[in-house]
Short mmCIF file of C-alpha atoms in Angstrom, two decimals:
data_model
loop_
_atom_site.label_atom_id
_atom_site.label_comp_id
_atom_site.label_asym_id
_atom_site.label_seq_id
_atom_site.Cartn_x
_atom_site.Cartn_y
_atom_site.Cartn_z
CA UNK A 1 55.60 37.49 42.92
CA UNK A 2 59.21 38.52 42.74
CA UNK A 3 61.36 37.90 45.80
CA UNK A 4 62.96 41.31 45.25
CA UNK A 5 61.75 44.39 43.35
CA UNK A 6 63.45 45.11 40.05
CA UNK A 7 66.57 47.22 40.43
CA UNK A 8 67.39 50.11 38.08
CA UNK A 9 68.96 47.71 35.56
CA UNK A 10 65.89 45.47 35.51
CA UNK A 11 67.03 42.55 37.68
CA UNK A 12 65.08 41.09 40.59
CA UNK A 13 67.93 41.27 43.07
CA UNK A 14 69.90 43.87 45.01
CA UNK A 15 72.40 46.01 43.08
CA UNK A 16 75.22 44.52 45.16
CA UNK A 17 74.42 41.11 43.68
CA UNK A 18 74.23 42.47 40.11
CA UNK A 19 77.48 42.54 38.17
CA UNK A 20 77.68 45.02 35.31
CA UNK A 21 80.58 45.47 32.91
CA UNK A 22 80.88 49.10 31.79
CA UNK A 23 82.53 49.77 28.43
CA UNK A 24 84.75 52.73 29.30
CA UNK A 25 86.22 54.88 26.52
CA UNK A 26 87.84 57.32 28.94
CA UNK A 27 85.34 60.05 28.07
CA UNK A 28 82.86 61.73 30.35
CA UNK A 29 79.81 59.72 29.22
CA UNK A 30 80.98 56.19 29.99
CA UNK A 31 82.78 57.46 33.09
CA UNK A 32 79.52 58.84 34.47
CA UNK A 33 77.76 55.54 33.74
CA UNK A 34 80.39 53.62 35.71
CA UNK A 35 80.40 56.10 38.60
CA UNK A 36 76.62 56.25 38.84
CA UNK A 37 76.23 52.47 38.87
CA UNK A 38 78.98 52.14 41.45
CA UNK A 39 77.28 54.73 43.66
CA UNK A 40 73.99 52.83 43.34
CA UNK A 41 75.77 49.80 44.79
CA UNK A 42 76.30 47.65 41.70
CA UNK A 43 79.22 45.27 41.28
CA UNK A 44 80.93 47.36 38.57
CA UNK A 45 83.78 46.15 36.36
CA UNK A 46 85.27 48.71 33.96
CA UNK A 47 86.73 47.55 30.64
CA UNK A 48 88.59 49.72 28.13
CA UNK A 49 89.60 48.51 24.69
CA UNK A 50 93.00 49.32 23.23
CA UNK A 51 92.06 49.50 19.57
CA UNK A 52 95.26 50.62 17.86
CA UNK A 53 98.93 51.28 18.52
CA UNK A 54 99.31 52.65 22.04
CA UNK A 55 102.43 54.66 21.27
CA UNK A 56 100.86 56.44 18.33
CA UNK A 57 97.70 57.06 20.33
CA UNK A 58 99.53 58.91 23.07
CA UNK A 59 100.49 61.69 20.69
CA UNK A 60 96.96 62.12 19.40
CA UNK A 61 94.26 64.43 20.68
CA UNK A 62 90.54 64.77 20.06
CA UNK A 63 89.66 61.12 19.45
CA UNK A 64 88.39 58.25 21.53
CA UNK A 65 90.22 55.10 22.59
CA UNK A 66 93.67 56.72 22.60
CA UNK A 67 96.37 56.17 25.22
CA UNK A 68 95.34 59.23 27.19
CA UNK A 69 91.79 57.90 27.30
CA UNK A 70 92.92 54.56 28.70
CA UNK A 71 94.73 56.47 31.42
CA UNK A 72 91.62 58.58 32.13
CA UNK A 73 89.39 55.50 32.38
CA UNK A 74 91.81 53.97 34.89
CA UNK A 75 91.79 57.16 36.98
CA UNK A 76 87.98 57.13 37.12
CA UNK A 77 88.02 53.51 38.28
CA UNK A 78 90.53 54.39 41.00
CA UNK A 79 88.45 57.40 42.07
CA UNK A 80 85.26 55.34 42.41
CA UNK A 81 86.91 52.16 43.68
CA UNK A 82 86.04 49.47 41.13
CA UNK A 83 88.30 47.15 39.09
CA UNK A 84 89.37 48.22 35.60
CA UNK A 85 90.85 46.16 32.79
CA UNK A 86 92.43 47.09 29.46
CA UNK A 87 91.94 44.56 26.66
CA UNK A 88 94.17 44.51 23.57
CA UNK A 89 91.81 44.42 20.60
CA UNK A 90 94.20 45.92 18.05
CA UNK A 91 94.14 42.96 15.67
CA UNK A 92 90.38 42.53 15.91
CA UNK A 93 89.78 46.23 15.35
CA UNK A 94 92.13 46.39 12.38
CA UNK A 95 90.59 43.37 10.67
CA UNK A 96 86.94 44.11 11.47
CA UNK A 97 86.90 47.90 11.09
CA UNK A 98 89.99 49.61 9.65
CA UNK A 99 90.64 47.26 6.73
CA UNK A 100 87.02 47.42 5.59
CA UNK A 101 87.06 51.19 5.97
CA UNK A 102 90.00 51.43 3.55
CA UNK A 103 88.53 48.94 1.07
CA UNK A 104 85.16 50.71 1.07
CA UNK A 105 86.75 54.05 0.23
CA UNK A 106 88.77 52.44 -2.55
CA UNK A 107 85.51 51.07 -3.96
CA UNK A 108 84.00 54.56 -4.08
CA UNK A 109 81.81 54.15 -0.99
CA UNK A 110 81.56 56.34 2.11
CA UNK A 111 81.83 53.98 5.09
CA UNK A 112 80.76 54.57 8.71
CA UNK A 113 83.40 52.79 10.83
CA UNK A 114 81.80 53.73 14.16
CA UNK A 115 78.81 51.51 13.31
CA UNK A 116 81.09 48.60 12.40
CA UNK A 117 83.03 49.08 15.63
CA UNK A 118 79.83 48.83 17.69
CA UNK A 119 78.61 45.88 15.64
CA UNK A 120 81.78 43.83 15.35
CA UNK A 121 83.86 44.77 18.39
CA UNK A 122 82.02 46.44 21.26
CA UNK A 123 78.69 44.62 20.98
CA UNK A 124 80.22 41.33 19.86
CA UNK A 125 83.63 40.53 21.32
CA UNK A 126 83.43 42.88 24.32
CA UNK A 127 79.92 41.69 25.08
CA UNK A 128 81.16 38.09 24.99
CA UNK A 129 83.95 39.08 27.40
CA UNK A 130 81.36 40.59 29.74
CA UNK A 131 79.52 37.28 29.78
CA UNK A 132 82.80 35.46 30.46
CA UNK A 133 83.18 37.74 33.50
CA UNK A 134 79.75 36.47 34.61
CA UNK A 135 78.22 39.93 34.33
CA UNK A 136 74.45 40.22 34.34
CA UNK A 137 74.61 42.94 31.70
CA UNK A 138 76.91 45.39 29.90
CA UNK A 139 76.39 49.17 30.12
CA UNK A 140 77.70 51.86 27.77
CA UNK A 141 77.65 55.66 27.63
CA UNK A 142 75.69 55.82 24.37
CA UNK A 143 72.80 58.27 24.15
CA UNK A 144 69.99 55.90 23.28
CA UNK A 145 67.20 54.27 25.26
CA UNK A 146 66.29 50.65 25.89
CA UNK A 147 62.63 50.25 26.77
CA UNK A 148 60.61 47.17 27.60
CA UNK A 149 57.91 46.54 24.99
CA UNK A 150 55.16 43.96 24.61
CA UNK A 151 57.47 41.64 22.65
CA UNK A 152 60.66 42.33 24.63
CA UNK A 153 63.30 45.08 24.81
CA UNK A 154 63.00 47.85 22.25
CA UNK A 155 65.53 50.44 21.05
CA UNK A 156 64.41 54.07 21.29
CA UNK A 157 65.97 57.43 20.48
CA UNK A 158 67.62 59.40 23.26
CA UNK A 159 65.57 61.99 25.11
CA UNK A 160 68.04 64.64 23.90
CA UNK A 161 67.68 64.72 20.11
CA UNK A 162 70.97 66.64 19.82
CA UNK A 163 72.87 63.74 21.44
CA UNK A 164 70.91 60.83 19.95
CA UNK A 165 73.18 58.05 18.63
CA UNK A 166 70.54 55.77 17.13
CA UNK A 167 72.05 56.06 13.64
CA UNK A 168 75.23 54.42 14.89
CA UNK A 169 73.46 51.64 16.80
CA UNK A 170 70.88 50.41 14.29
CA UNK A 171 72.70 47.07 13.87
CA UNK A 172 72.22 46.14 17.54
CA UNK A 173 70.50 42.75 17.46
CA UNK A 174 67.58 41.72 19.69
CA UNK A 175 69.90 39.29 21.52
CA UNK A 176 72.44 42.04 22.19
CA UNK A 177 69.71 44.45 23.25
CA UNK A 178 68.54 41.95 25.84
CA UNK A 179 71.98 42.18 27.51
CA UNK A 180 72.82 45.86 27.00
CA UNK A 181 71.93 48.86 29.15
CA UNK A 182 72.17 52.58 28.27
CA UNK A 183 71.84 54.59 31.51
CA UNK A 184 72.29 58.04 29.89
CA UNK A 185 69.58 57.81 27.25
CA UNK A 186 66.92 59.49 29.36
CA UNK A 187 68.96 62.61 30.19
CA UNK A 188 67.71 65.88 28.75
CA UNK A 189 71.13 67.32 27.89
CA UNK A 190 74.88 66.78 27.97
CA UNK A 191 75.01 69.44 30.69
CA UNK A 192 73.27 66.94 32.99
CA UNK A 193 75.98 64.38 32.28
CA UNK A 194 78.76 66.84 33.09
CA UNK A 195 76.93 67.88 36.27
CA UNK A 196 76.89 64.23 37.35
CA UNK A 197 80.61 63.92 36.56
CA UNK A 198 81.30 66.94 38.78
CA UNK A 199 79.06 65.51 41.51
CA UNK A 200 81.10 62.29 41.57
CA UNK A 201 84.37 64.23 41.48
CA UNK A 202 85.51 62.57 38.27
CA UNK A 203 88.81 63.75 36.75
CA UNK A 204 87.17 63.82 33.28
CA UNK A 205 84.27 66.12 34.22
CA UNK A 206 85.48 68.90 31.91
CA UNK A 207 87.06 66.71 29.25
CA UNK A 208 86.05 67.78 25.70
CA UNK A 209 83.96 65.44 23.58
CA UNK A 210 85.81 63.45 20.92
CA UNK A 211 85.13 64.66 17.39
CA UNK A 212 87.12 62.52 14.98
CA UNK A 213 86.93 58.84 14.13
CA UNK A 214 89.44 57.41 16.59
CA UNK A 215 91.96 56.19 13.99
CA UNK A 216 91.57 59.17 11.61
CA UNK A 217 93.58 62.17 12.89
CA UNK A 218 91.93 65.51 12.10
CA UNK A 219 89.37 63.89 9.84
CA UNK A 220 91.94 63.25 7.10
CA UNK A 221 90.51 60.02 5.68
CA UNK A 222 92.64 60.06 2.56
CA UNK A 223 95.92 60.15 4.52
CA UNK A 224 94.88 57.07 6.49
CA UNK A 225 93.86 55.17 3.36
CA UNK A 226 97.11 56.05 1.57
CA UNK A 227 99.00 54.73 4.59
CA UNK A 228 96.97 51.50 4.62
CA UNK A 229 96.89 51.09 0.84
CA UNK A 230 100.04 52.63 -0.68
CA UNK A 231 99.44 53.90 -4.20
CA UNK A 232 95.67 54.12 -3.68
CA UNK A 233 95.48 57.81 -4.57
CA UNK A 234 96.03 57.52 -8.32
CA UNK A 235 95.15 60.63 -10.34
CA UNK A 236 92.36 60.59 -12.88
CA UNK A 237 89.78 62.70 -14.72
CA UNK A 238 86.90 64.81 -13.50
CA UNK A 239 84.09 64.48 -16.04
CA UNK A 240 80.53 65.74 -16.42
CA UNK A 241 77.46 63.51 -16.81
CA UNK A 242 78.10 63.24 -20.57
CA UNK A 243 81.70 62.15 -20.03
CA UNK A 244 83.34 65.41 -21.07
CA UNK A 245 86.63 65.96 -19.26
CA UNK A 246 86.56 69.06 -17.06
CA UNK A 247 89.81 68.61 -15.19
CA UNK A 248 91.97 66.17 -13.28
CA UNK A 249 92.00 64.97 -9.68
CA UNK A 250 94.63 63.50 -7.36
CA UNK A 251 92.75 60.36 -6.37
CA UNK A 252 89.13 59.21 -6.06
CA UNK A 253 89.64 58.67 -2.32
CA UNK A 254 89.79 62.45 -1.82
CA UNK A 255 86.13 62.89 -2.89
CA UNK A 256 82.70 62.07 -1.51
CA UNK A 257 79.19 62.12 -2.99
CA UNK A 258 77.66 65.60 -2.71
CA UNK A 259 81.02 67.38 -2.42
CA UNK A 260 81.08 70.85 -3.95
CA UNK A 261 84.21 72.56 -2.66
CA UNK A 262 87.77 71.69 -3.57
CA UNK A 263 87.04 70.29 -7.03
CA UNK A 264 89.48 72.64 -8.77
CA UNK A 265 87.27 73.14 -11.83
CA UNK A 266 86.05 76.72 -11.47
CA UNK A 267 84.69 78.88 -14.27
CA UNK A 268 81.80 76.57 -15.19
CA UNK A 269 79.05 79.00 -14.27
CA UNK A 270 76.57 77.08 -12.12
CA UNK A 271 77.95 75.10 -9.16
CA UNK A 272 78.67 71.41 -9.72
CA UNK A 273 78.75 68.57 -7.22
CA UNK A 274 80.26 65.10 -7.09
CA UNK A 275 77.38 62.84 -8.13
CA UNK A 276 79.24 59.56 -8.66
CA UNK A 277 82.65 57.97 -8.14
CA UNK A 278 84.02 55.37 -10.55
CA UNK A 279 87.16 53.88 -8.97
CA UNK A 280 87.63 51.38 -11.84
CA UNK A 281 88.13 54.15 -14.41
CA UNK A 282 89.50 56.52 -11.75
CA UNK A 283 86.84 59.07 -12.70
CA UNK A 284 85.02 61.59 -10.55
CA UNK A 285 81.65 62.41 -12.15
CA UNK A 286 80.16 65.82 -11.41
CA UNK A 287 76.85 67.45 -12.24
CA UNK A 288 74.23 69.96 -11.10
CA UNK A 289 72.61 69.70 -7.68
CA UNK A 290 69.47 68.09 -9.09
CA UNK A 291 71.58 65.16 -10.31
CA UNK A 292 72.17 64.24 -6.66
CA UNK A 293 68.48 63.67 -6.07
CA UNK A 294 67.74 60.05 -5.09
CA UNK A 295 64.37 58.40 -4.44
CA UNK A 296 65.09 54.63 -4.60
CA UNK A 297 67.73 53.19 -2.26
CA UNK A 298 68.75 49.50 -2.29
CA UNK A 299 69.81 48.24 1.15
CA UNK A 300 71.26 44.94 2.32
CA UNK A 301 72.45 43.28 5.54
CA UNK A 302 69.23 44.52 7.14
CA UNK A 303 68.98 44.27 10.92
CA UNK A 304 65.29 44.33 11.81
CA UNK A 305 64.07 45.23 15.30
CA UNK A 306 60.34 45.24 14.62
CA UNK A 307 58.00 42.78 16.35
CA UNK A 308 56.82 40.98 13.20
CA UNK A 309 59.35 39.37 10.78
CA UNK A 310 60.80 41.84 8.29
CA UNK A 311 59.66 39.93 5.21
CA UNK A 312 56.19 39.19 6.60
CA UNK A 313 54.82 42.28 4.83
CA UNK A 314 55.11 43.58 1.29
CA UNK A 315 55.60 47.11 2.59
CA UNK A 316 56.57 48.92 5.77
CA UNK A 317 55.70 52.60 6.11
CA UNK A 318 58.44 54.15 8.23
CA UNK A 319 60.77 57.11 8.55
CA UNK A 320 64.39 56.69 7.48
CA UNK A 321 67.64 58.51 8.02
CA UNK A 322 70.33 58.23 5.31
CA UNK A 323 73.00 60.32 7.05
CA UNK A 324 73.72 60.73 10.74
CA UNK A 325 73.22 64.51 10.54
CA UNK A 326 69.82 64.40 8.82
CA UNK A 327 66.33 64.15 10.19
CA UNK A 328 64.28 60.98 9.55
CA UNK A 329 62.07 61.32 6.46
CA UNK A 330 58.95 59.35 5.39
CA UNK A 331 59.66 56.28 3.27
CA UNK A 332 58.31 52.91 2.19
CA UNK A 333 60.42 49.79 2.69
CA UNK A 334 59.76 46.86 0.35
CA UNK A 335 61.53 43.72 1.59
CA UNK A 336 63.21 41.58 -1.06
CA UNK A 337 64.27 38.99 1.51
CA UNK A 338 64.82 38.83 5.26
CA UNK A 339 67.97 40.93 4.85
CA UNK A 340 67.51 42.95 1.63
CA UNK A 341 65.07 45.65 0.64
CA UNK A 342 64.28 48.56 -1.61
CA UNK A 343 63.63 51.84 0.21
CA UNK A 344 61.54 54.47 -1.56
CA UNK A 345 61.82 57.99 -0.17
CA UNK A 346 58.55 59.91 -0.41
CA UNK A 347 60.64 63.03 -0.99
CA UNK A 348 63.98 62.56 -2.79
CA UNK A 349 67.19 63.32 -0.90
CA UNK A 350 70.57 64.58 -2.09
CA UNK A 351 73.92 62.93 -1.54
CA UNK A 352 72.81 59.36 -0.83
CA UNK A 353 76.02 57.32 -0.87
CA UNK A 354 76.92 53.64 -0.94
CA UNK A 355 78.52 52.58 2.31
CA UNK A 356 76.27 54.77 4.47
CA UNK A 357 73.53 53.34 6.66
CA UNK A 358 69.81 53.71 6.05
CA UNK A 359 68.21 53.58 9.49
CA UNK A 360 64.51 52.81 10.03
CA UNK A 361 62.32 54.58 12.58
CA UNK A 362 58.69 54.06 13.59
CA UNK A 363 56.52 56.75 11.92
CA UNK A 364 55.22 57.75 15.35
CA UNK A 365 57.10 57.75 18.64
CA UNK A 366 60.80 57.21 19.21
CA UNK A 367 61.34 53.54 18.36
CA UNK A 368 64.19 52.41 16.09
CA UNK A 369 63.15 49.55 13.81
CA UNK A 370 66.63 48.68 12.56
CA UNK A 371 68.29 49.54 9.29
CA UNK A 372 70.52 48.36 6.48
CA UNK A 373 73.54 49.33 4.41
CA UNK A 374 73.19 51.33 1.20
CA UNK A 375 75.02 49.21 -1.32
CA UNK A 376 75.00 51.17 -4.51
CA UNK A 377 74.89 54.88 -4.76
CA UNK A 378 72.24 55.67 -7.32
#
């Protein structure tokens, strides 16, 4: 028998003897996690990452990890009475996230930097720092659930489907999942989170949610890439599927698969969409909507969270999500190796793009089975 019943974080000891590092972005979600755990009596240590130039961040609104957010995280720590540290991860973040983001766009892909940030910074380096601080676990404000299964901890979708962040956390490894905690995943709505923030008297209770990628002001990806890679936006031709020139463009980096508006080639009759990007020839290829339809998706760098080894079966019947804003759809995964596979969608989808994630879900229930990176568009 256990000497002490399990506490809310799953440890057989009192909260006061359980140290938890909380990754604090300065927003309401992670602030509530820290405040709630502190109120429950845990030994809370707040850590905020400075991910890019502090001076530039101060002038920026509507994104996470900026200078204002560091200040807000510190105020929450002072309000609740726990220590708070700011760690300079600018170089790590630039090398592991921003540089790849720019290179992926230049290669005609559509990257998801928030996944890479979780994978390479927050759940890698910050998690290691939490262990150095002798924490029993690390908690975040992500809307996702960690549940104990027959074979160990499992990753499950958030109770609130509108807030679920499973798409951005598919690359969480079993080892990381063993150490991580997600105290907000069971909440029914964001209103509950804000009510808790008000209850604890947090200065961020009414703070708006961040919308943009933290280093991309106003969602202007192309401007960031041109700054990182001067001369990247070279003009070229817009062509149809047969190669006929329909117009010119001001740089492949300004376009994404599935884009319809802003092509500047009106008067063609039926609408056309971007169906492929060829950065080598600096061509944007357009076609009718049906040309976007994709059934077979190659994926690599697979992170598998199922109980049996990924390549122990010839096929896995699952649901998959190919964009964060889409619902999971039925598919068959055919492993090529332990980290590569071919995904066949039972019903074709439009706008599947290299650089996006393909996330795997159990066909029944809420469990996330992992996912991989789409590595060529069509």
